[in-house]
Short mmCIF file of C-alpha atoms in Angstrom, two decimals:
data_model
loop_
_atom_site.label_atom_id
_atom_site.label_comp_id
_atom_site.label_asym_id
_atom_site.label_seq_id
_atom_site.Cartn_x
_atom_site.Cartn_y
_atom_site.Cartn_z
CA MET A 1 -124.00 84.12 -28.39
CA ILE A 2 -122.68 82.38 -25.27
CA ASP A 3 -125.08 81.12 -22.59
CA LEU A 4 -123.55 81.42 -19.13
CA PHE A 5 -125.50 78.80 -17.21
CA ASP A 6 -122.45 78.01 -15.03
CA LEU A 7 -122.04 81.61 -13.90
CA THR A 8 -123.05 81.84 -10.23
CA PRO A 9 -122.41 84.47 -7.53
CA SER A 10 -119.63 82.29 -6.06
CA CYS A 11 -118.09 80.49 -9.05
CA ASP A 12 -114.37 80.76 -9.94
CA LEU A 13 -114.19 83.18 -12.86
CA GLN A 14 -110.75 82.01 -14.01
CA VAL A 15 -112.02 78.44 -14.31
CA LEU A 16 -115.17 79.60 -16.09
CA THR A 17 -113.13 81.66 -18.56
CA LYS A 18 -111.08 78.57 -19.45
CA GLN A 19 -114.25 76.50 -19.88
CA ILE A 20 -115.68 79.07 -22.29
CA ALA A 21 -112.40 79.27 -24.21
CA SER A 22 -112.36 75.49 -24.67
CA THR A 23 -115.56 75.69 -26.74
CA GLU A 24 -115.19 79.15 -28.30
CA PRO A 25 -112.24 79.43 -30.74
CA LEU A 26 -112.44 83.23 -30.83
CA ILE A 27 -111.62 83.50 -27.13
CA THR A 28 -107.84 83.21 -27.00
CA GLN A 29 -105.30 83.59 -24.22
CA GLU A 30 -104.76 87.22 -25.18
CA VAL A 31 -108.33 88.24 -24.35
CA PHE A 32 -108.64 86.22 -21.10
CA PRO A 33 -108.32 89.36 -18.90
CA GLN A 34 -111.10 91.18 -20.78
CA VAL A 35 -113.39 88.15 -20.67
CA THR A 36 -112.79 87.70 -16.95
CA GLU A 37 -113.51 91.39 -16.38
CA ILE A 38 -116.84 91.09 -18.23
CA LEU A 39 -117.72 87.96 -16.25
CA GLU A 40 -116.93 89.79 -13.02
CA LYS A 41 -119.40 92.55 -13.91
CA LEU A 42 -122.06 89.97 -14.77
CA GLN A 43 -121.36 88.10 -11.54
CA LYS A 44 -122.00 91.25 -9.53
CA LYS A 45 -125.40 91.57 -11.21
CA LEU A 46 -126.27 88.05 -10.05
CA LYS A 47 -125.89 89.08 -6.43
CA GLU A 48 -129.00 90.39 -4.73
CA PRO A 49 -129.05 94.14 -4.04
CA VAL A 50 -127.48 95.20 -0.77
CA LYS A 51 -130.82 96.75 0.12
CA THR A 52 -132.69 94.19 2.23
CA LYS A 53 -135.97 96.07 2.62
CA PHE A 54 -138.42 97.47 0.13
CA TYR A 55 -140.46 100.51 1.13
CA LEU A 56 -143.74 101.75 -0.29
CA PHE A 57 -142.82 104.35 -2.92
CA LYS A 58 -146.08 105.13 -4.70
CA THR A 59 -149.68 103.99 -4.77
CA LEU A 60 -151.13 104.20 -8.26
CA GLN A 61 -154.84 104.83 -7.99
CA THR A 62 -156.98 106.06 -10.84
CA HIS A 63 -158.63 102.85 -12.01
CA ILE A 64 -162.28 102.83 -10.95
CA LEU A 65 -162.58 99.03 -10.94
CA PRO A 66 -160.23 96.20 -9.89
CA LEU A 67 -156.98 95.60 -11.73
CA THR A 68 -156.27 92.45 -13.73
CA ASN A 69 -152.55 92.44 -14.60
CA VAL A 70 -149.43 94.58 -14.37
CA CYS A 71 -146.17 94.73 -16.28
CA PHE A 72 -142.87 96.68 -16.13
CA ASP A 73 -141.05 97.79 -19.25
CA LYS A 74 -137.43 96.66 -19.51
CA SER A 75 -136.00 99.88 -18.09
CA GLY A 76 -138.23 99.65 -15.02
CA LYS A 77 -139.15 103.31 -15.49
CA LYS A 78 -142.63 102.61 -16.85
CA CYS A 79 -145.33 100.12 -15.98
CA ILE A 80 -148.74 99.29 -17.39
CA THR A 81 -151.92 98.11 -15.71
CA GLY A 82 -155.06 96.45 -17.04
CA SER A 83 -158.42 96.73 -15.37
CA TYR A 84 -162.07 95.78 -15.27
CA ASP A 85 -162.73 99.44 -16.11
CA ARG A 86 -161.90 98.56 -19.75
CA THR A 87 -158.66 100.58 -19.84
CA CYS A 88 -154.92 100.04 -19.81
CA ARG A 89 -152.90 102.77 -18.13
CA ILE A 90 -149.24 103.72 -18.54
CA TRP A 91 -147.47 104.93 -15.41
CA ASN A 92 -144.20 106.73 -14.75
CA VAL A 93 -142.65 104.64 -11.99
CA GLU A 94 -140.31 107.43 -10.86
CA SER A 95 -143.03 110.04 -10.30
CA GLY A 96 -146.09 107.83 -9.88
CA ASP A 97 -147.88 109.90 -12.53
CA GLU A 98 -150.35 108.42 -14.96
CA GLU A 99 -148.98 109.18 -18.44
CA LYS A 100 -151.56 107.69 -20.78
CA VAL A 101 -154.97 106.01 -20.63
CA LEU A 102 -155.45 103.50 -23.43
CA LYS A 103 -159.16 103.49 -24.19
CA GLY A 104 -160.99 101.50 -26.83
CA HIS A 105 -161.82 98.09 -25.44
CA GLU A 106 -165.49 97.40 -24.72
CA ASN A 107 -164.93 94.96 -21.87
CA VAL A 108 -162.35 93.98 -19.25
CA VAL A 109 -158.68 94.46 -20.23
CA PHE A 110 -157.28 91.22 -18.86
CA SER A 111 -153.83 90.88 -20.42
CA VAL A 112 -151.14 93.57 -20.79
CA SER A 113 -147.59 93.22 -22.14
CA TYR A 114 -144.71 95.02 -23.85
CA ASN A 115 -142.69 93.88 -26.87
CA TYR A 116 -139.40 93.21 -25.07
CA PRO A 117 -136.69 94.38 -25.33
CA ARG A 118 -137.69 97.43 -27.41
CA CYS A 119 -140.85 98.20 -25.43
CA ASP A 120 -142.15 100.54 -28.13
CA ARG A 121 -145.45 98.68 -28.42
CA ILE A 122 -148.07 97.58 -25.89
CA LEU A 123 -150.37 94.59 -26.40
CA THR A 124 -153.70 94.25 -24.59
CA GLY A 125 -156.11 91.33 -24.58
CA SER A 126 -159.73 91.84 -23.58
CA PHE A 127 -162.94 90.08 -22.68
CA ASP A 128 -164.42 91.92 -25.69
CA LYS A 129 -162.79 89.14 -27.80
CA THR A 130 -160.17 91.45 -29.34
CA ALA A 131 -156.53 92.29 -28.79
CA LYS A 132 -155.13 95.75 -29.50
CA ILE A 133 -151.65 97.07 -30.24
CA TRP A 134 -150.80 100.54 -28.92
CA ASN A 135 -148.09 103.16 -29.30
CA PRO A 136 -147.01 103.92 -25.70
CA VAL A 137 -145.74 107.41 -26.62
CA SER A 138 -148.87 108.71 -28.32
CA GLY A 139 -151.36 106.37 -26.64
CA ASN A 140 -152.92 105.65 -30.03
CA CYS A 141 -154.28 102.26 -31.02
CA ILE A 142 -152.26 100.97 -33.98
CA ASN A 143 -154.23 97.82 -34.72
CA THR A 144 -157.20 95.80 -33.48
CA LEU A 145 -156.97 92.03 -33.86
CA TRP A 146 -160.20 90.17 -34.54
CA GLY A 147 -160.99 86.48 -34.76
CA HIS A 148 -161.61 85.08 -31.29
CA THR A 149 -165.19 84.22 -30.39
CA ALA A 150 -164.79 84.45 -26.60
CA GLU A 151 -162.75 86.31 -23.97
CA ILE A 152 -159.00 86.75 -24.58
CA VAL A 153 -157.08 85.89 -21.40
CA GLY A 154 -153.48 86.02 -22.61
CA ALA A 155 -151.43 87.84 -25.25
CA GLU A 156 -147.71 88.27 -25.86
CA PHE A 157 -145.27 89.32 -28.56
CA ASN A 158 -142.89 86.87 -30.18
CA PRO A 159 -139.47 87.65 -28.61
CA HIS A 160 -137.56 86.84 -31.80
CA GLN A 161 -139.98 88.15 -34.43
CA CYS A 162 -141.68 91.16 -32.86
CA GLU A 163 -144.02 91.53 -35.81
CA LEU A 164 -145.77 88.36 -34.60
CA LEU A 165 -147.85 87.92 -31.45
CA ALA A 166 -149.95 85.19 -29.87
CA THR A 167 -153.31 85.31 -28.11
CA CYS A 168 -155.23 82.66 -26.19
CA SER A 169 -158.91 82.57 -25.41
CA MET A 170 -161.83 80.96 -23.69
CA ASP A 171 -162.96 79.89 -27.19
CA ASN A 172 -160.53 76.90 -26.88
CA THR A 173 -158.03 78.37 -29.36
CA ALA A 174 -154.73 80.18 -29.57
CA ARG A 175 -154.04 82.43 -32.54
CA VAL A 176 -150.99 84.12 -34.02
CA PHE A 177 -151.33 87.53 -35.67
CA HIS A 178 -149.08 89.83 -37.69
CA SER A 179 -148.84 93.03 -35.67
CA GLU A 180 -148.51 95.41 -38.63
CA THR A 181 -151.23 94.03 -40.88
CA GLY A 182 -153.50 92.63 -38.17
CA GLN A 183 -153.83 89.47 -40.23
CA GLU A 184 -154.32 86.12 -38.51
CA VAL A 185 -151.31 83.96 -39.38
CA ASN A 186 -151.98 80.75 -37.42
CA LEU A 187 -155.03 79.23 -35.77
CA PHE A 188 -154.30 76.53 -33.17
CA SER A 189 -157.58 74.82 -32.40
CA ASP A 190 -156.78 71.32 -31.14
CA HIS A 191 -157.59 72.02 -27.48
CA SER A 192 -161.01 70.84 -26.31
CA ALA A 193 -161.42 73.44 -23.55
CA GLU A 194 -160.40 76.99 -22.68
CA VAL A 195 -156.78 77.98 -23.42
CA ILE A 196 -155.49 80.03 -20.50
CA SER A 197 -151.87 80.76 -21.44
CA ALA A 198 -149.72 81.02 -24.58
CA ARG A 199 -145.96 81.56 -24.40
CA PHE A 200 -143.27 81.58 -27.08
CA ASN A 201 -139.91 79.93 -26.54
CA LYS A 202 -136.92 82.28 -26.68
CA ASP A 203 -136.28 81.57 -30.37
CA GLY A 204 -139.90 82.32 -31.21
CA ASN A 205 -140.39 79.18 -33.31
CA LEU A 206 -142.46 77.26 -30.74
CA LEU A 207 -145.59 78.26 -28.84
CA LEU A 208 -146.59 76.62 -25.54
CA THR A 209 -150.26 76.64 -24.57
CA ALA A 210 -152.00 75.46 -21.40
CA SER A 211 -155.65 74.51 -21.29
CA PHE A 212 -158.52 73.54 -19.05
CA ASP A 213 -158.61 70.27 -21.06
CA GLU A 214 -155.83 69.06 -18.70
CA THR A 215 -153.13 69.25 -21.38
CA ALA A 216 -150.37 71.55 -22.57
CA THR A 217 -149.37 71.69 -26.22
CA VAL A 218 -146.22 72.81 -28.01
CA TRP A 219 -146.98 74.20 -31.47
CA ASP A 220 -144.46 74.52 -34.30
CA MET A 221 -144.72 78.01 -35.80
CA ARG A 222 -143.18 76.80 -39.06
CA THR A 223 -145.44 73.83 -39.77
CA LYS A 224 -148.43 75.44 -38.03
CA GLU A 225 -149.19 72.10 -36.35
CA HIS A 226 -148.86 70.79 -32.82
CA ALA A 227 -145.45 69.21 -32.29
CA ILE A 228 -146.00 67.84 -28.79
CA VAL A 229 -149.05 67.23 -26.61
CA ILE A 230 -148.26 67.01 -22.90
CA ARG A 231 -150.66 64.75 -20.99
CA GLY A 232 -150.57 63.55 -17.40
CA HIS A 233 -152.56 65.97 -15.25
CA GLU A 234 -155.95 65.00 -13.87
CA ALA A 235 -157.55 68.45 -13.73
CA GLU A 236 -157.43 71.84 -15.42
CA LEU A 237 -154.05 73.49 -15.92
CA SER A 238 -153.40 76.87 -14.32
CA ASN A 239 -150.13 77.70 -16.10
CA ALA A 240 -147.36 76.37 -18.33
CA VAL A 241 -143.89 77.94 -18.65
CA TRP A 242 -140.54 77.32 -20.36
CA ASN A 243 -137.18 77.22 -18.61
CA PHE A 244 -134.56 79.58 -20.07
CA GLN A 245 -132.98 76.92 -22.29
CA CYS A 246 -136.48 75.91 -23.45
CA ASN A 247 -135.75 72.19 -23.17
CA LEU A 248 -138.00 71.84 -20.13
CA VAL A 249 -141.63 72.80 -19.56
CA ALA A 250 -143.30 73.18 -16.17
CA THR A 251 -147.07 72.85 -15.81
CA SER A 252 -149.26 73.60 -12.80
CA SER A 253 -152.71 72.16 -12.27
CA LEU A 254 -155.78 72.16 -10.08
CA ASP A 255 -155.01 68.47 -9.44
CA ARG A 256 -152.66 69.69 -6.67
CA THR A 257 -149.47 69.03 -8.62
CA ALA A 258 -146.94 70.74 -10.82
CA LYS A 259 -144.95 68.68 -13.29
CA ILE A 260 -141.71 69.14 -15.19
CA TRP A 261 -141.45 67.71 -18.68
CA ASP A 262 -138.30 67.07 -20.71
CA LEU A 263 -139.35 67.71 -24.30
CA ARG A 264 -136.91 65.04 -25.49
CA ARG A 265 -138.50 62.34 -23.31
CA LEU A 266 -142.25 62.71 -22.92
CA ASP A 267 -143.20 59.17 -21.89
CA ASP A 268 -143.84 60.53 -18.41
CA ALA A 269 -143.21 63.68 -16.41
CA GLN A 270 -139.60 64.07 -15.36
CA ALA A 271 -140.73 65.14 -11.89
CA THR A 272 -143.87 65.93 -9.92
CA ALA A 273 -144.25 68.60 -7.23
CA SER A 274 -147.15 68.08 -4.84
CA HIS A 275 -149.24 70.44 -2.71
CA LYS A 276 -152.22 69.89 -0.41
CA ASP A 277 -154.50 71.99 -2.62
CA GLU A 278 -154.69 73.37 -6.16
CA VAL A 279 -151.41 74.63 -7.66
CA LEU A 280 -152.17 78.09 -9.03
CA ASP A 281 -148.84 79.22 -10.45
CA VAL A 282 -145.39 77.99 -11.39
CA ALA A 283 -142.16 79.82 -12.30
CA PHE A 284 -138.53 79.00 -13.11
CA ASN A 285 -135.62 81.12 -11.91
CA CYS A 286 -133.49 82.83 -14.56
CA THR A 287 -131.11 79.88 -15.04
CA GLY A 288 -133.79 77.20 -14.91
CA THR A 289 -132.20 75.46 -11.93
CA ARG A 290 -135.02 76.21 -9.47
CA LEU A 291 -138.79 75.93 -9.80
CA ALA A 292 -141.31 77.75 -7.60
CA THR A 293 -144.91 76.68 -7.10
CA GLY A 294 -147.76 78.61 -5.45
CA SER A 295 -150.86 76.92 -4.11
CA ALA A 296 -154.31 77.37 -2.65
CA ASP A 297 -152.91 75.58 0.42
CA CYS A 298 -151.41 79.00 1.40
CA THR A 299 -147.82 77.94 0.70
CA ALA A 300 -145.18 78.33 -1.95
CA LYS A 301 -142.43 75.81 -2.52
CA VAL A 302 -139.05 75.91 -4.26
CA TRP A 303 -137.66 72.81 -5.96
CA ASP A 304 -134.18 71.95 -7.24
CA VAL A 305 -134.64 71.08 -10.91
CA THR A 306 -131.10 69.77 -11.35
CA GLY A 307 -130.39 66.19 -10.36
CA ASN A 308 -133.18 64.30 -8.62
CA PHE A 309 -135.71 67.16 -8.28
CA GLU A 310 -135.63 67.75 -4.56
CA LEU A 311 -137.71 70.08 -2.42
CA VAL A 312 -135.47 72.98 -1.36
CA THR A 313 -137.82 74.81 1.01
CA ILE A 314 -141.43 75.58 1.89
CA MET A 315 -142.62 79.18 2.25
CA ALA A 316 -145.37 79.08 4.89
CA GLY A 317 -146.88 82.25 6.32
CA HIS A 318 -149.69 83.42 4.07
CA SER A 319 -153.18 83.00 5.51
CA ASP A 320 -154.92 82.55 2.15
CA GLU A 321 -154.13 81.11 -1.29
CA VAL A 322 -150.90 82.03 -3.09
CA SER A 323 -151.87 82.92 -6.64
CA LYS A 324 -148.58 84.25 -8.02
CA VAL A 325 -144.89 83.34 -7.60
CA THR A 326 -141.91 85.02 -9.25
CA PHE A 327 -138.16 84.98 -8.65
CA SER A 328 -136.03 88.10 -8.45
CA PRO A 329 -133.72 88.44 -11.49
CA PRO A 330 -130.69 87.00 -9.66
CA GLY A 331 -132.91 84.28 -8.16
CA GLY A 332 -132.08 84.69 -4.48
CA LEU A 333 -135.52 86.05 -3.58
CA LEU A 334 -139.02 84.76 -4.25
CA LEU A 335 -141.99 87.12 -4.40
CA THR A 336 -145.49 85.78 -3.70
CA ALA A 337 -148.93 87.37 -4.03
CA SER A 338 -151.83 86.18 -1.92
CA ALA A 339 -155.53 86.55 -1.33
CA ASP A 340 -154.66 87.51 2.27
CA LYS A 341 -154.12 91.08 0.91
CA THR A 342 -150.32 90.89 1.15
CA ALA A 343 -147.29 90.05 -0.93
CA ARG A 344 -144.25 88.50 0.71
CA ILE A 345 -140.55 88.36 -0.08
CA TRP A 346 -138.73 85.14 0.80
CA ASN A 347 -135.18 83.87 0.80
CA SER A 348 -135.49 81.26 -1.95
CA ALA A 349 -132.81 79.03 -0.41
CA THR A 350 -133.95 79.01 3.23
CA GLY A 351 -137.67 79.75 2.98
CA THR A 352 -137.34 82.61 5.45
CA CYS A 353 -139.81 85.46 4.96
CA THR A 354 -137.66 88.58 4.79
CA GLN A 355 -140.52 91.06 4.37
CA THR A 356 -144.29 91.33 4.18
CA LEU A 357 -145.61 93.96 1.79
CA SER A 358 -148.88 95.04 3.39
CA GLY A 359 -151.24 97.94 2.81
CA HIS A 360 -153.63 96.69 0.15
CA ASP A 361 -157.32 96.50 1.08
CA GLY A 362 -158.09 93.61 -1.25
CA GLU A 363 -156.66 90.40 -2.63
CA VAL A 364 -153.17 90.79 -4.15
CA PHE A 365 -153.22 88.71 -7.32
CA SER A 366 -150.24 89.95 -9.33
CA CYS A 367 -146.70 90.99 -8.49
CA SER A 368 -143.44 91.49 -10.33
CA PHE A 369 -139.83 92.60 -9.95
CA ASN A 370 -138.48 95.11 -12.43
CA TYR A 371 -135.62 94.06 -14.73
CA SER A 372 -132.87 95.12 -12.32
CA GLY A 373 -134.60 93.68 -9.25
CA ASP A 374 -134.62 96.89 -7.19
CA ALA A 375 -138.34 97.66 -7.51
CA ILE A 376 -141.52 95.64 -7.05
CA ILE A 377 -145.06 96.22 -8.25
CA THR A 378 -148.11 94.65 -6.59
CA ALA A 379 -151.65 94.75 -7.95
CA SER A 380 -154.81 94.27 -5.94
CA LYS A 381 -158.56 93.98 -6.23
CA ASP A 382 -158.72 97.21 -4.21
CA ASN A 383 -158.33 99.03 -7.59
CA THR A 384 -154.72 100.04 -6.87
CA CYS A 385 -151.21 98.91 -7.55
CA LYS A 386 -148.24 99.83 -5.37
CA ILE A 387 -144.61 100.45 -6.24
CA TRP A 388 -142.06 99.29 -3.64
CA ARG A 389 -138.43 100.39 -3.79
#
């Protein structure tokens, strides 16, 4: 597998082909034209869609209580929603029809996710202290995962070993389960406060957790012990994420900062991003060269992670806290969700707001691009989510 971190919308493809060939013996002079042709197709995908405006396509409204989280499948043709009404619902994005209602939890369904890239399983985490695995075609529950003693607030499949999944909970622990047997494989219990996120690295052999105990921890799935404890924040963490190469970790905190950590040098944070109020979310772009932060100070910021970690731009325009930030797949756009009942689309290089997605009657707390970047989903406390295309 070849990682194309130097592929950009404007790079010289002939030069890049030669760089790849210098490190890959199988790429010889004879196949240069084919390699360049493949790179050209990939380069086109990096460019933002010609379409500059998104229009409201469908409003999905059958939940009877506020939503909690939303998620596209890889094709972008289906999405799932979790809700305080104790259900997860599967939607057809093309028609806006509700296809399945996943019932069985006895409290709020807070976390929803697919097993990418296959997307033939759905994982839900609930305040009823259980996680459930579902078949999205039949809508049947395949397995219920027990063990947590408080609300589950995060759950995701291992990207490399889809039979494994991780959950995190307000009981101060993260746990790893086998999806087929339902057996608990690992219990990570070194945090001293609630664990609010758990994310695998791309190889699936490390698990990153963030906690209200002001630390993040990297756990080794093989030794079942913590490999690294990340300390330096002065208040609860709100998120922790990997960059694509998984050599950097970004953490956001209620201490008004986000920090970037190089896992090879943990004496101190590699860089600190500051806001005037709590930092509620953090996200890398697809290549890991840019970092976005969203804050209760009503702004989002984009930072250049390469070099000296410089502020690229400030997105100012929301009238209430920004609780979610996410880049478009190519990285040229930043999508933000806010308590001011709107989501906004920004040029991630200039900070210009290109569009305001309005129409919700309550706080917008979750938003996402689909895999190809030509559709957006927003979820609100008004019990609805909206598809924009």
